[in-house]
Amino acid sequence: MRIVMIGPFGIRVRGTMWRRALPLARALIRRGHHVTMILPPWDSPADAGHTWEDGGVLIVNTHTDHPVQIVSEMLRLTVAHRPDVVHVFKPKAYAGAILQILWYLRATGLWRGRLVLDADDWEGPGGWNERAGYTRPMRWLFAWQERWGFRHADALTVASRWLAAQAHVMGTSLAVHIPNGIDIESWPERPTPPPPPTALLLTRFVEFAPAQLPAIWRYVHARLPDARLIVAGGSLRGEDRIARRLMTAELPHAEVQWLGEIPSQAIPSLCARAHLAFFPAKSNRINRAKCPARLADVMAAGLPVVASQVGEHETYIVHKKTGLLVPPGDDIAMA
């Protein structure tokens, strides 16, 4: 079977294509299918116009001169590969446009094939539209593309059970729940870290409010004054800087190391320095829809975890067996 995967951006910067689509493409190759990924690398412009193979998957990057040219080139490349299935990752932007064009081409008999949509986030009301800083026209467009895609795709692959439920509400006949997997196949054995007791927080500060971090750590610091905190991850709107400022003001004697954005390859060494990791999250649509790949990475490294009982945290963690779950927003319980 010939399969074309369509992405809304390139493969190097954001996680959807290299952490979700590419492993799935490699697995399909091992099953004897032919898979091509067609990507508009506006977020990694050095890849524009380049093609290479990865695990048997042909990765084709369009040029990025103009939005109309990008869509036109993506459509031309897709049709040229004569796919039996087109698997579109994310219903928005360039990928969503290709999904819609192919649906209309099929409706008029100009193209034949099946259309599958992958969703690993919620874009509409209460979702990323309200956090990502899009303009009002872009928010309207992305929310409309999401609703349209959920209702018109032949099938969906979704990263969370919450997204599967939304798909069924919107009339999708087939929605398959595929959680994210780990990013590193071979993990080194994790040694027992030396004291002092150290906690690791991997976050983009989207999952919870910055003020929650000092609220949680205040209780930990009261019980374990020598406890150390490692914070790794960037943020969208400077939430990491806000959290750092609040921590410094409220807990000036706490030992906190701020690492900023880190590559996935650094996670095993971070896990080797910590005694546990924690994942606070508010109960909102972003957290119910997303699938926390970093949580899977940390658990694969053998690090004990404490997480808010929200969304896919319950897919990975069986309470008191593979980790601890606490009520969302309960800072004392998290501590």
JSON list of N, CA and C in Angstrom, two decimals, residues 89 129 230:
[
{"chain": "A", "resi": 89, "resn": "PHE", "atom": "N", "xyz": [-1.47, 14.89, 9.42]},
{"chain": "A", "resi": 89, "resn": "PHE", "atom": "CA", "xyz": [-1.17, 15.12, 10.83]},
{"chain": "A", "resi": 89, "resn": "PHE", "atom": "C", "xyz": [-1.48, 16.56, 11.20]},
{"chain": "A", "resi": 129, "resn": "ASN", "atom": "N", "xyz": [-5.67, 27.45, 20.41]},
{"chain": "A", "resi": 129, "resn": "ASN", "atom": "CA", "xyz": [-6.03, 28.76, 19.85]},
{"chain": "A", "resi": 129, "resn": "ASN", "atom": "C", "xyz": [-5.94, 29.88, 20.88]},
{"chain": "A", "resi": 230, "resn": "ILE", "atom": "N", "xyz": [15.20, 20.49, 39.78]},
{"chain": "A", "resi": 230, "resn": "ILE", "atom": "CA", "xyz": [15.71, 20.73, 38.44]},
{"chain": "A", "resi": 230, "resn": "ILE", "atom": "C", "xyz": [14.51, 21.02, 37.54]}
]
